[in-house]
Short mmCIF file of C-alpha atoms in Angstrom, two decimals:
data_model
loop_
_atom_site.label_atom_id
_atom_site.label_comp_id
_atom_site.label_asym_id
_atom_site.label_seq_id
_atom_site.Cartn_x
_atom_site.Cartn_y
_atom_site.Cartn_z
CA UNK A 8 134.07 -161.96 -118.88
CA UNK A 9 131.40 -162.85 -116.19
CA UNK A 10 129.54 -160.04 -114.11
CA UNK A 11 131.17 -161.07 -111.17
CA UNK A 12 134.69 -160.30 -112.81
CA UNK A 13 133.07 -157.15 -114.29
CA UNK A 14 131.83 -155.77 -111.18
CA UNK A 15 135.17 -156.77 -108.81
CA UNK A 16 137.04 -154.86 -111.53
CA UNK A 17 134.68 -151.56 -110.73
CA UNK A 18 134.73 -152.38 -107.05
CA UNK A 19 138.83 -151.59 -107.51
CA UNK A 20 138.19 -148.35 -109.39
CA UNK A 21 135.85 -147.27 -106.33
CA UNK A 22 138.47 -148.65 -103.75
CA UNK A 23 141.25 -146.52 -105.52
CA UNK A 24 138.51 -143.45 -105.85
CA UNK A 25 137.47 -143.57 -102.25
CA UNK A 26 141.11 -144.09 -100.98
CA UNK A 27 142.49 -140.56 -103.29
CA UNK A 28 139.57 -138.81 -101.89
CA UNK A 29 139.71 -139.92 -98.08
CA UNK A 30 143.44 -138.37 -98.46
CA UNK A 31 142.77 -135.61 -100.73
CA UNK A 32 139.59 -133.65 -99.52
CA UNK A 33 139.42 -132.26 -96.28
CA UNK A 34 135.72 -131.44 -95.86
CA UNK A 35 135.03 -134.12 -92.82
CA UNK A 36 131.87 -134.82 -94.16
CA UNK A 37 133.27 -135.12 -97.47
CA UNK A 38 135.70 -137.72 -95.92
CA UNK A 39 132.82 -139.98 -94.78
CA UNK A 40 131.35 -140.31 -98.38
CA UNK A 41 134.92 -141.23 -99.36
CA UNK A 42 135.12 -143.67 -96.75
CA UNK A 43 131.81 -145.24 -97.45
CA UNK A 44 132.93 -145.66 -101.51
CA UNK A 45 135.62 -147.40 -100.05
CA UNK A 46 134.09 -149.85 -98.71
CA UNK A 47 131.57 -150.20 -101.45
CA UNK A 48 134.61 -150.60 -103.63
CA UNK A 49 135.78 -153.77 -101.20
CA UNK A 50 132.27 -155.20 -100.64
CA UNK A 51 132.12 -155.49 -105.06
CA UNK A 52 135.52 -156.99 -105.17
CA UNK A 53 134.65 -159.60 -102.65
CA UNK A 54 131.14 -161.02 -103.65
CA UNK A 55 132.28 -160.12 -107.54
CA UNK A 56 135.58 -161.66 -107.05
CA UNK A 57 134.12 -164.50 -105.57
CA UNK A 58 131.66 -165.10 -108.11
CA UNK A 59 133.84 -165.33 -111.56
CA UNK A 60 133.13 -168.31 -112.30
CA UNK A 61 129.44 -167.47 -112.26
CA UNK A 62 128.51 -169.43 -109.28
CA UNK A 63 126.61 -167.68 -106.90
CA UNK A 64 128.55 -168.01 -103.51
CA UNK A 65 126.63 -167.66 -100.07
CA UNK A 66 129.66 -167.35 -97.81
CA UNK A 67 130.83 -163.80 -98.87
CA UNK A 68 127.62 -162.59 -99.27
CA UNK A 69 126.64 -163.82 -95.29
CA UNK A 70 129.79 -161.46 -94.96
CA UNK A 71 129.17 -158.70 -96.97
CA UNK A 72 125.48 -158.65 -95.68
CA UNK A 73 127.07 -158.21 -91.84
CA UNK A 74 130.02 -155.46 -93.24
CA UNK A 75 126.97 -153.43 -94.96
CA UNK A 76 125.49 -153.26 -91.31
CA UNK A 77 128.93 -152.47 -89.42
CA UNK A 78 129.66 -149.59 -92.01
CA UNK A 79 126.05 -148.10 -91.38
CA UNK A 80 127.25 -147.97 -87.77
CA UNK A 81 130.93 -146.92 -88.29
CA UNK A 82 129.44 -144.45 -90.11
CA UNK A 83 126.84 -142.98 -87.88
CA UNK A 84 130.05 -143.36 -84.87
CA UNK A 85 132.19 -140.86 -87.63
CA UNK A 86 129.43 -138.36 -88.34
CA UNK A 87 129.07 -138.01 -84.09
CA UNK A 88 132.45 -137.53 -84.14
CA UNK A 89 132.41 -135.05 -86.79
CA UNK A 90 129.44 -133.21 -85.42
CA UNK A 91 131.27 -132.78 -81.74
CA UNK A 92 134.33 -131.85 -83.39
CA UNK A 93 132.62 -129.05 -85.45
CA UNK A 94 130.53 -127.87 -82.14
CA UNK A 95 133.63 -127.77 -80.44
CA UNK A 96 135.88 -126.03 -82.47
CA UNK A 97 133.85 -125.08 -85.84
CA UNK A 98 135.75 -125.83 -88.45
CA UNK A 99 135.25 -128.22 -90.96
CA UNK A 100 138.41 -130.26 -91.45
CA UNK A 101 140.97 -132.09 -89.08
CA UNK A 102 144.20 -129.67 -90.22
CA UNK A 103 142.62 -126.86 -87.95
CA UNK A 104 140.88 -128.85 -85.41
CA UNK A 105 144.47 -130.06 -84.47
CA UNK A 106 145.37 -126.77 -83.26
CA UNK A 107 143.36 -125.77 -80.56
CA UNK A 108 142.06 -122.17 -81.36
CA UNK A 109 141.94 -121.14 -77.28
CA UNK A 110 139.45 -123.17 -76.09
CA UNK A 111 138.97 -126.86 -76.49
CA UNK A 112 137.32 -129.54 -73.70
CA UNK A 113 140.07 -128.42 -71.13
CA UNK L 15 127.72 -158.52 -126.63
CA UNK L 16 124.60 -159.31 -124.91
CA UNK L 17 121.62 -157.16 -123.38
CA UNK L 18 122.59 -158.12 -119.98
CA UNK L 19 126.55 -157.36 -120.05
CA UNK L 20 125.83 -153.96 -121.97
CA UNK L 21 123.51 -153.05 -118.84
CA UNK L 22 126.06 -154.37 -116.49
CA UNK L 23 128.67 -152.05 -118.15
CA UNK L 24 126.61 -149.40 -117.90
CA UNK L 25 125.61 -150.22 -114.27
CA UNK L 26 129.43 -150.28 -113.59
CA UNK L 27 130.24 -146.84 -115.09
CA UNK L 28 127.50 -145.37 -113.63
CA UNK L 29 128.43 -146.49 -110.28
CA UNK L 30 131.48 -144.80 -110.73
CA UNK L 31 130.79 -141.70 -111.97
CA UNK L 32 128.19 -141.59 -109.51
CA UNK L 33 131.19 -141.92 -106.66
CA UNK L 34 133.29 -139.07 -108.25
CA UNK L 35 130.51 -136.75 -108.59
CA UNK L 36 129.77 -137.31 -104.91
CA UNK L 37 133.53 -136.67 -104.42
CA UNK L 38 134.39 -134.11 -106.65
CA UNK L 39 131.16 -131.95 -106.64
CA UNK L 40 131.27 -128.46 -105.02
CA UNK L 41 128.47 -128.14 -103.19
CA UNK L 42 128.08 -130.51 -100.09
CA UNK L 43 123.88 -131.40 -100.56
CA UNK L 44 124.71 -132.19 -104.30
CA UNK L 45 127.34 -134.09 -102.92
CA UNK L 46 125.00 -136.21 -100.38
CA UNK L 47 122.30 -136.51 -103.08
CA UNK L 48 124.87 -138.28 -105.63
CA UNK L 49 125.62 -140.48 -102.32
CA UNK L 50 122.54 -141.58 -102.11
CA UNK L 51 121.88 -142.30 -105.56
CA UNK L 52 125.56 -144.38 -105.23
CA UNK L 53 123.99 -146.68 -102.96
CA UNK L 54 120.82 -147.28 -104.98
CA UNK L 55 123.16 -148.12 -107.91
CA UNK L 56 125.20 -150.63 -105.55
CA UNK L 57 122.06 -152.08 -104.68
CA UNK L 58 120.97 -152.61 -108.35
CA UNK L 59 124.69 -153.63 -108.53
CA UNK L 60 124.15 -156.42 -105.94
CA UNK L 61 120.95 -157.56 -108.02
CA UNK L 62 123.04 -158.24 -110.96
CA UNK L 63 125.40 -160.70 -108.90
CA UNK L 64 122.42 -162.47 -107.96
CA UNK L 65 122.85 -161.60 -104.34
CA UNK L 66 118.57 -160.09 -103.19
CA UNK L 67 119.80 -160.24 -99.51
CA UNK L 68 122.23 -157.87 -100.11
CA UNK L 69 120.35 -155.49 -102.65
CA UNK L 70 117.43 -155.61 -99.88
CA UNK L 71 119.80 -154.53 -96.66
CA UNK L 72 121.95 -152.31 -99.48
CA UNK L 73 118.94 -149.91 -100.29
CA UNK L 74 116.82 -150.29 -96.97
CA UNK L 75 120.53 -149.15 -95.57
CA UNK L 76 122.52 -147.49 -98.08
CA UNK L 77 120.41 -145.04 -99.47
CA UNK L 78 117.75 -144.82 -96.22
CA UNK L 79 119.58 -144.54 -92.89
CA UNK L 80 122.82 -143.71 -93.85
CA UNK L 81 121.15 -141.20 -96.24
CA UNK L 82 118.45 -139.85 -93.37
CA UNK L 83 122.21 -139.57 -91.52
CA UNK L 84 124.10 -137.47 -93.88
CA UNK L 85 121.17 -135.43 -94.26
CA UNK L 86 120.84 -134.91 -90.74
CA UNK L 87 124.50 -133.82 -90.05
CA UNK L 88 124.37 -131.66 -93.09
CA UNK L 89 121.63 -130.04 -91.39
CA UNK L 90 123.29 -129.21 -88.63
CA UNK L 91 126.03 -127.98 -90.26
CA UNK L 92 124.32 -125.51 -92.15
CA UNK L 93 122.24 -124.21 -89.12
CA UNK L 94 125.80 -124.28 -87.41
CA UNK L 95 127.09 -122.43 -89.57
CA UNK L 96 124.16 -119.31 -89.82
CA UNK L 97 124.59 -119.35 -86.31
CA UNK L 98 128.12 -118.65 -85.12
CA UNK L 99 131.06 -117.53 -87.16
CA UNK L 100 134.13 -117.77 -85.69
CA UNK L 101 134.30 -119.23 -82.00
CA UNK L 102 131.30 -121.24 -80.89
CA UNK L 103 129.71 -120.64 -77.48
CA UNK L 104 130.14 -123.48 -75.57
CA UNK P 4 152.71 -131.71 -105.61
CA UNK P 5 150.71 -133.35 -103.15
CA UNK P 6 147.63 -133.37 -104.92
CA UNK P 7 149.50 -135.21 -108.09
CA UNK P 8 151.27 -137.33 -106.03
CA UNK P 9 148.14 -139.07 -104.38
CA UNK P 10 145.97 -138.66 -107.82
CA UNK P 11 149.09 -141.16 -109.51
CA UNK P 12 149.33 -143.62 -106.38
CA UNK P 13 145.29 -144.23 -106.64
CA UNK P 14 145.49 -144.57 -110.66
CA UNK P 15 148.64 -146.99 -109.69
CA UNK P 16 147.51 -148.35 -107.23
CA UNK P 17 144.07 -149.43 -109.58
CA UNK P 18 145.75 -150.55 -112.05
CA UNK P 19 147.53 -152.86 -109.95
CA UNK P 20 144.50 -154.27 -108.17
CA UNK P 21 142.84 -154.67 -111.38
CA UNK P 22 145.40 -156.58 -113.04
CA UNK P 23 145.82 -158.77 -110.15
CA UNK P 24 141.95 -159.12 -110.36
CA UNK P 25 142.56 -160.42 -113.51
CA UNK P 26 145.55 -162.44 -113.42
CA UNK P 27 144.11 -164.05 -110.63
CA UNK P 28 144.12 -168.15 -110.75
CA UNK P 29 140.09 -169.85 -109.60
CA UNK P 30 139.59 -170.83 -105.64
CA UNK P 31 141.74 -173.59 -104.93
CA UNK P 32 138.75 -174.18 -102.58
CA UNK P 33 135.20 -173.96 -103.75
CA UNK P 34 132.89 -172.93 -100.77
CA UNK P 35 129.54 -173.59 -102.77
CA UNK P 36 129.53 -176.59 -102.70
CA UNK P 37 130.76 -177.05 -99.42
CA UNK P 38 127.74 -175.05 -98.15
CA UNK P 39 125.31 -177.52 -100.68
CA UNK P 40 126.44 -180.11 -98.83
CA UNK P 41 125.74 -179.26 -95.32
CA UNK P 42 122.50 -177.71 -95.99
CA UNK P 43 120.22 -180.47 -94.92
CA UNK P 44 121.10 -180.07 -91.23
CA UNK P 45 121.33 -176.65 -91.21
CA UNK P 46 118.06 -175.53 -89.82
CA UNK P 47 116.88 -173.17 -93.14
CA UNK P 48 117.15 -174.17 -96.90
CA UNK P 49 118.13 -170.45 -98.24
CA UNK P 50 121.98 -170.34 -97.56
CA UNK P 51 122.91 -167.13 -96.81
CA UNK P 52 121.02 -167.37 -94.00
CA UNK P 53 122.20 -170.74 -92.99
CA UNK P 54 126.05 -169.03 -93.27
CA UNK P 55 125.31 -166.27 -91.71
CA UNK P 56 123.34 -168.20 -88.51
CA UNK P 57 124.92 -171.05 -88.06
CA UNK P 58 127.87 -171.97 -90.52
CA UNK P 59 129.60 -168.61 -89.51
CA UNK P 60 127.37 -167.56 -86.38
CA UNK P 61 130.43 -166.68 -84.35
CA UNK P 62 131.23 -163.90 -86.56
CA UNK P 63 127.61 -162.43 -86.34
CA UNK P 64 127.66 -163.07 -82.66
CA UNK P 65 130.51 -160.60 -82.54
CA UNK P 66 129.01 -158.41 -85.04
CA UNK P 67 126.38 -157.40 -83.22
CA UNK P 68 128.81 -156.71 -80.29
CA UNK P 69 129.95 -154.24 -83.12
CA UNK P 70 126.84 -152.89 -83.29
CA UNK P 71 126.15 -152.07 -79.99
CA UNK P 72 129.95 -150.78 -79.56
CA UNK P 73 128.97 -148.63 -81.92
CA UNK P 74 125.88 -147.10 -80.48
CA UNK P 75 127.58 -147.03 -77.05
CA UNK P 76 129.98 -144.56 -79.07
CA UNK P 77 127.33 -142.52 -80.39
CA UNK P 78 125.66 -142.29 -76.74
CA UNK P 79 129.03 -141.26 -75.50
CA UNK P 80 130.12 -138.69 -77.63
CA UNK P 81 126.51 -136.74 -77.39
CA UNK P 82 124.74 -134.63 -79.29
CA UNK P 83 126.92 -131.56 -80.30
CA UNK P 84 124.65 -129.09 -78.21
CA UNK P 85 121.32 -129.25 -75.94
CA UNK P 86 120.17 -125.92 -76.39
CA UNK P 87 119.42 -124.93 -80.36
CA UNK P 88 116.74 -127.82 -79.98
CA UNK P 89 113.22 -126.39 -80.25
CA UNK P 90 113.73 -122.60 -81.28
CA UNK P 91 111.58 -123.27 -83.94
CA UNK P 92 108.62 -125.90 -84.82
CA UNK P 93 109.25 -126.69 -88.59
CA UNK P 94 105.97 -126.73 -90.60
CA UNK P 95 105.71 -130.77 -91.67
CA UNK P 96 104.21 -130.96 -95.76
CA UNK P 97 101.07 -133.09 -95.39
CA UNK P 98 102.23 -135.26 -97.81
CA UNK P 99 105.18 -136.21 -95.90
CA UNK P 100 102.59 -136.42 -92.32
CA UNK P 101 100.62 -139.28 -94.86
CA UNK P 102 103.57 -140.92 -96.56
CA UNK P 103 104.57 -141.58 -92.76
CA UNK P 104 100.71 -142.95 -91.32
CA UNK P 105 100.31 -144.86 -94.16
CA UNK P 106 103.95 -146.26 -94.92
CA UNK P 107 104.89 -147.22 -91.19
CA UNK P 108 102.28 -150.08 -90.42
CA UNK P 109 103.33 -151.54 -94.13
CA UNK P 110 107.05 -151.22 -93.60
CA UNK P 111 106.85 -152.92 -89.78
CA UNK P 112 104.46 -155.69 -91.85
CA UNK P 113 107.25 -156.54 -94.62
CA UNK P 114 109.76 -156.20 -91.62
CA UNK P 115 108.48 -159.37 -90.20
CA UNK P 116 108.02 -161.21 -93.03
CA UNK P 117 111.21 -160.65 -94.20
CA UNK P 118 112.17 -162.22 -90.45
CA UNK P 119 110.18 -164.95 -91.65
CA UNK P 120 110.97 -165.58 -95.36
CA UNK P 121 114.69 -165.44 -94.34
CA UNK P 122 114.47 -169.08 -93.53
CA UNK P 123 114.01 -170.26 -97.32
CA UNK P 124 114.24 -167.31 -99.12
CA UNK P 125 116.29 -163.61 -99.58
CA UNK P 126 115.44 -162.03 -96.38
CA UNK P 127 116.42 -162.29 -92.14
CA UNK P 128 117.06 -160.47 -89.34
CA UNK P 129 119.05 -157.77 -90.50
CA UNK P 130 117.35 -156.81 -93.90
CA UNK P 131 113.69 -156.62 -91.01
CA UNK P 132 115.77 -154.60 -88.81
CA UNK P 133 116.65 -152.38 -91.66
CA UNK P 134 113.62 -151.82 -93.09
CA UNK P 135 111.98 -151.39 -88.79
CA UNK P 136 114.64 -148.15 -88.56
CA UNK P 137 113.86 -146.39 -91.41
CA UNK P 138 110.21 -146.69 -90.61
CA UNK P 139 111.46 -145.53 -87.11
CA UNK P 140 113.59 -142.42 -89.06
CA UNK P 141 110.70 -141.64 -91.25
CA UNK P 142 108.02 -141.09 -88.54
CA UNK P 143 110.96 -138.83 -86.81
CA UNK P 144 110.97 -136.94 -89.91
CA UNK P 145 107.09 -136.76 -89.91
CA UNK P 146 108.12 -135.05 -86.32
CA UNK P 147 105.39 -138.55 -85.36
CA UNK P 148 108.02 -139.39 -83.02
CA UNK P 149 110.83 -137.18 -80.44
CA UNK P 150 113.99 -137.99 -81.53
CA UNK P 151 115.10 -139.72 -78.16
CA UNK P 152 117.05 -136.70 -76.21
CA UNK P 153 117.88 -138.76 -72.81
CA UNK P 154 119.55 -141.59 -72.09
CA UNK P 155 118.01 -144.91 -72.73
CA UNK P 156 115.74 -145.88 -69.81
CA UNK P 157 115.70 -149.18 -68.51
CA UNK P 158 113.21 -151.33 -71.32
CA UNK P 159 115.02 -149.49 -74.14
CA UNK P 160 118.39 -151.10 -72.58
CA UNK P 161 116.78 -154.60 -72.36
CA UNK P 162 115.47 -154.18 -76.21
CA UNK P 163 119.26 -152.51 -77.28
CA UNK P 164 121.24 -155.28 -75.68
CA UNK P 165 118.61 -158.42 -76.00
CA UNK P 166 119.50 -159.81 -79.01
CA UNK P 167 123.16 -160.26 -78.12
CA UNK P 168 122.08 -161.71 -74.65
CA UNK P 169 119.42 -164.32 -76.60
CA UNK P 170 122.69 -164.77 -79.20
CA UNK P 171 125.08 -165.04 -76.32
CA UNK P 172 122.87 -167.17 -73.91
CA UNK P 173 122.30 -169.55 -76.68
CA UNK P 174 125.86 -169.76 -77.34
CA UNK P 175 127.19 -170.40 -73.60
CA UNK P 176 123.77 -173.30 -73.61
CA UNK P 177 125.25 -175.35 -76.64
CA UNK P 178 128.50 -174.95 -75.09
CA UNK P 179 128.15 -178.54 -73.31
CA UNK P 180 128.26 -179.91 -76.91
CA UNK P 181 132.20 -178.85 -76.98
CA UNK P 182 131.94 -176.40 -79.58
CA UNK P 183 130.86 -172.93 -80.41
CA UNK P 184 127.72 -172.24 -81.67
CA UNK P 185 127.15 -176.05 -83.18
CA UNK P 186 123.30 -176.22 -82.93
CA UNK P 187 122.19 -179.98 -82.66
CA UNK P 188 119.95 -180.39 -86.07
CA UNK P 189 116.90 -181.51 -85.21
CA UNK P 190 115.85 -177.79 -83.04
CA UNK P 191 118.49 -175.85 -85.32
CA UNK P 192 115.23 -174.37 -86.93
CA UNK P 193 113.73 -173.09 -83.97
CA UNK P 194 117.13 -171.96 -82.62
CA UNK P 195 117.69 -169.70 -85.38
CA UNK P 196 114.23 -168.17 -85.27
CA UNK P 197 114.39 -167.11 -81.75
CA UNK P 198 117.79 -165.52 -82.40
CA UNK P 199 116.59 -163.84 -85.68
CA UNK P 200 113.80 -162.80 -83.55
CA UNK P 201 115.79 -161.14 -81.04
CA UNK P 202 117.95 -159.62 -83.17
CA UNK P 203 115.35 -158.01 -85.27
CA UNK P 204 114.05 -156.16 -82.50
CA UNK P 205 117.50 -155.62 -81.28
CA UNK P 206 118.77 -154.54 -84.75
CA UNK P 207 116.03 -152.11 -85.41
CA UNK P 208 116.85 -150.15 -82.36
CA UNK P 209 119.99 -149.97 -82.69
CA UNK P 210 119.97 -148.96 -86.22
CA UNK P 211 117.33 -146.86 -85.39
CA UNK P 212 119.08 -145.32 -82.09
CA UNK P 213 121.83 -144.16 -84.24
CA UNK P 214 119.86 -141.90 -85.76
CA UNK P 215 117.30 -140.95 -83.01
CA UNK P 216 120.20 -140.50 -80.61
CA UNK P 217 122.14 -137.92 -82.90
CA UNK P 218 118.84 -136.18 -84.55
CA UNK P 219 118.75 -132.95 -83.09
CA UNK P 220 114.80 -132.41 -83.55
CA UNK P 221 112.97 -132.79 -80.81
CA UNK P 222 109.62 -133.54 -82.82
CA UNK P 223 106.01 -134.41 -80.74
CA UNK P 224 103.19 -132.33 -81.78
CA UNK P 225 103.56 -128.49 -81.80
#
């Protein structure tokens, strides 16, 4: 089995991990770092995929290189959410924030 | 089975049971802290598949801003939360 | 029930992925090669680069669009609250006052030559913009620099948004060619170092921004 094979094959493990915990844990920050392993978890399978046959492979990495950048800033974009959310209505998770307790932007 | 796939394996498992600790540890700093650590592994990880631009971005990235980020909302969190208990004051 | 329920879809929904991982037949198409072949008039001789600027340049064209979508967001949304910001001047360890003096000036120097290596070797604009934020997030967090509180005046706008303009205004010149992005050979080189070049210094504020922009610390000198 190559590496490339080998490390697709834990980038679906971290896919399915990340995935189970952005639905299971409520914690928003908590859902971030689920989020992120997600992504992780796709970024493996494609370079790893990619690269079974042991041939290194420029075109997903030129892709992967630009998705590691966009999830930096998808990232940051989630935690401002998160932050205003909490400011605004200080709790921790989305299953409160949907009911507003009194007072929201209005 | 060779130096370099026993080290891969272990790079592999460690990657993932860095991701569940981050996941499935109780306390939220822990938590961050394994985070970071994640994204050093995946940067190691990228070494391995012979891909240096994407180890270099991966740990400048992955474990620096997005870490310095995390850290920085947790922050606030915390002071958040010695502040005001119940309804915040707008 | 719930809990169960979404801990045996994940392990399904693994196992699935990974036996398809498996099962799955080689590229009917080999891109390596592909890449090899058109090397020569690329511009660069490391290929990732040569993918990323000018193979596949319309995707990082939009990319950084991304990028700046993104920070427009942050801007947007705001800080959580004005007010808790300098009740109290954290003391700053020495050590972490040094790390930042004498760190900074070598993290700005490997961020341009990775600008410059990225042309035959691992490196490029976003790897230099990279390493230019966190030197930007770690003299924040030597409280060197204010985490920026306002809204970005007028030159920080013209550094946010330059290197999509340079990427952009490239794009609309070559448009006379007939397609997208197609830089003639012979100045492909130079094109692709002025856009690096912008989008270096475009990159690193941005990536920096969206930390300085949501850092609550005000920072300066007590």
């Amino acid at each position: 089995m190559s590496n490339g094979l080998l490390f697709a094959l834990a980038g679906a493990l971290l896919f399915a991990l990340g995935a189970g915990g952005v639905l299971l844990l409520t914690h928003l920050l908590r859902r971030i770092l689920a989020f992120n392993i997600m992504g992780s978890g796709a970024f493996l399978v494609l370079v790893g995929l990619a690269q079974r046959g042991s041939v290194v492979d420029p075109v997903p990495q030129a892709m992967v290189l630009t998705g590691i950048v966009v999830a930096v800033a998808a990232t940051a974009l989630a935690l401002a959410l998160a932050r205003r959310l909490r400011a605004l209505t200080g709790c921790d998770d989305l299953d409160v924030a949907t009911e507003p307790k009194g007072k929201s932007d209005a | 089975m060779s130096a370099a796939t026993a080290f891969d394996l272990l790079l592999a498992a460690l990657l993932l049971w860095s991701a569940w600790r981050a996941l499935a540890t109780p306390r939220l700093d822990r938590a961050i802290v394994l985070f970071i650590a994640f994204g050093l592994l995946m940067a190691l990880a990228w070494a391995r598949l012979a891909a240096p631009d994407i180890a270099l971005a991966e740990a400048a990235i992955g474990a620096g801003i997005t870490g310095a980020l995390l850290l920085d909302a947790l922050g606030a969190w915390k002071r958040r939360a010695g502040k005001d208990k119940p309804g915040s004051p707008s | 029930m719930r809990r169960a329920a979404i801990v045996l879809g994940a392990l399904a929904f693994a196992g699935a992925l990974a036996s398809a991982l498996l099962a799955l037949p080689p590229a009917p198409v080999s891109l390596p090669p592909a890449v090899a072949a058109k090397m020569d008039v690329s511009g660069v001789s490391h290929p990732v680069t040569a993918v990323l600027l000018n193979f596949r340049g319309y995707d990082t064209l939009l990319e950084v669009a991304v990028l700046l979508l993104a920070l427009l967001g942050v801007l947007a949304i705001g800080r959580e609250d004005r007010i808790v910001r300098g009740r109290h001047v954290e003391r700053i360890e020495p050590v972490v006052a040094m790390l930042a003096r004498l760190g900074v000036p070598l993290m700005l120097l490997v961020g341009i030559y990775l600008l410059w290596a990225g042309a035959h070797r691992p490196g490029g604009a976003f790897q230099a913009a990279a390493v230019i934020a966190a030197a930007a997030v770690l003299l924040n967090l030597a409280r060197l620099t204010p985490a920026w509180t306002q809204a970005p005046g007028v030159r920080l706008r013209w550094g946010l948004t330059g290197g999509l303009l340079v990427f952009a205004g490239i794009a609309a010149m070559l448009l006379t060619g007939g397609t997208l992005l197609a830089f003639p050979p012979a100045r492909a080189g130079l094109l692709i170092l002025v856009i690096e070049s912008a989008l270096t210094v475009s990159l690193g504020l941005i990536l920096a921004g969206l930390f300085l922009f949501l850092s609550e610390d005000r920072g300066g000198r007590p």
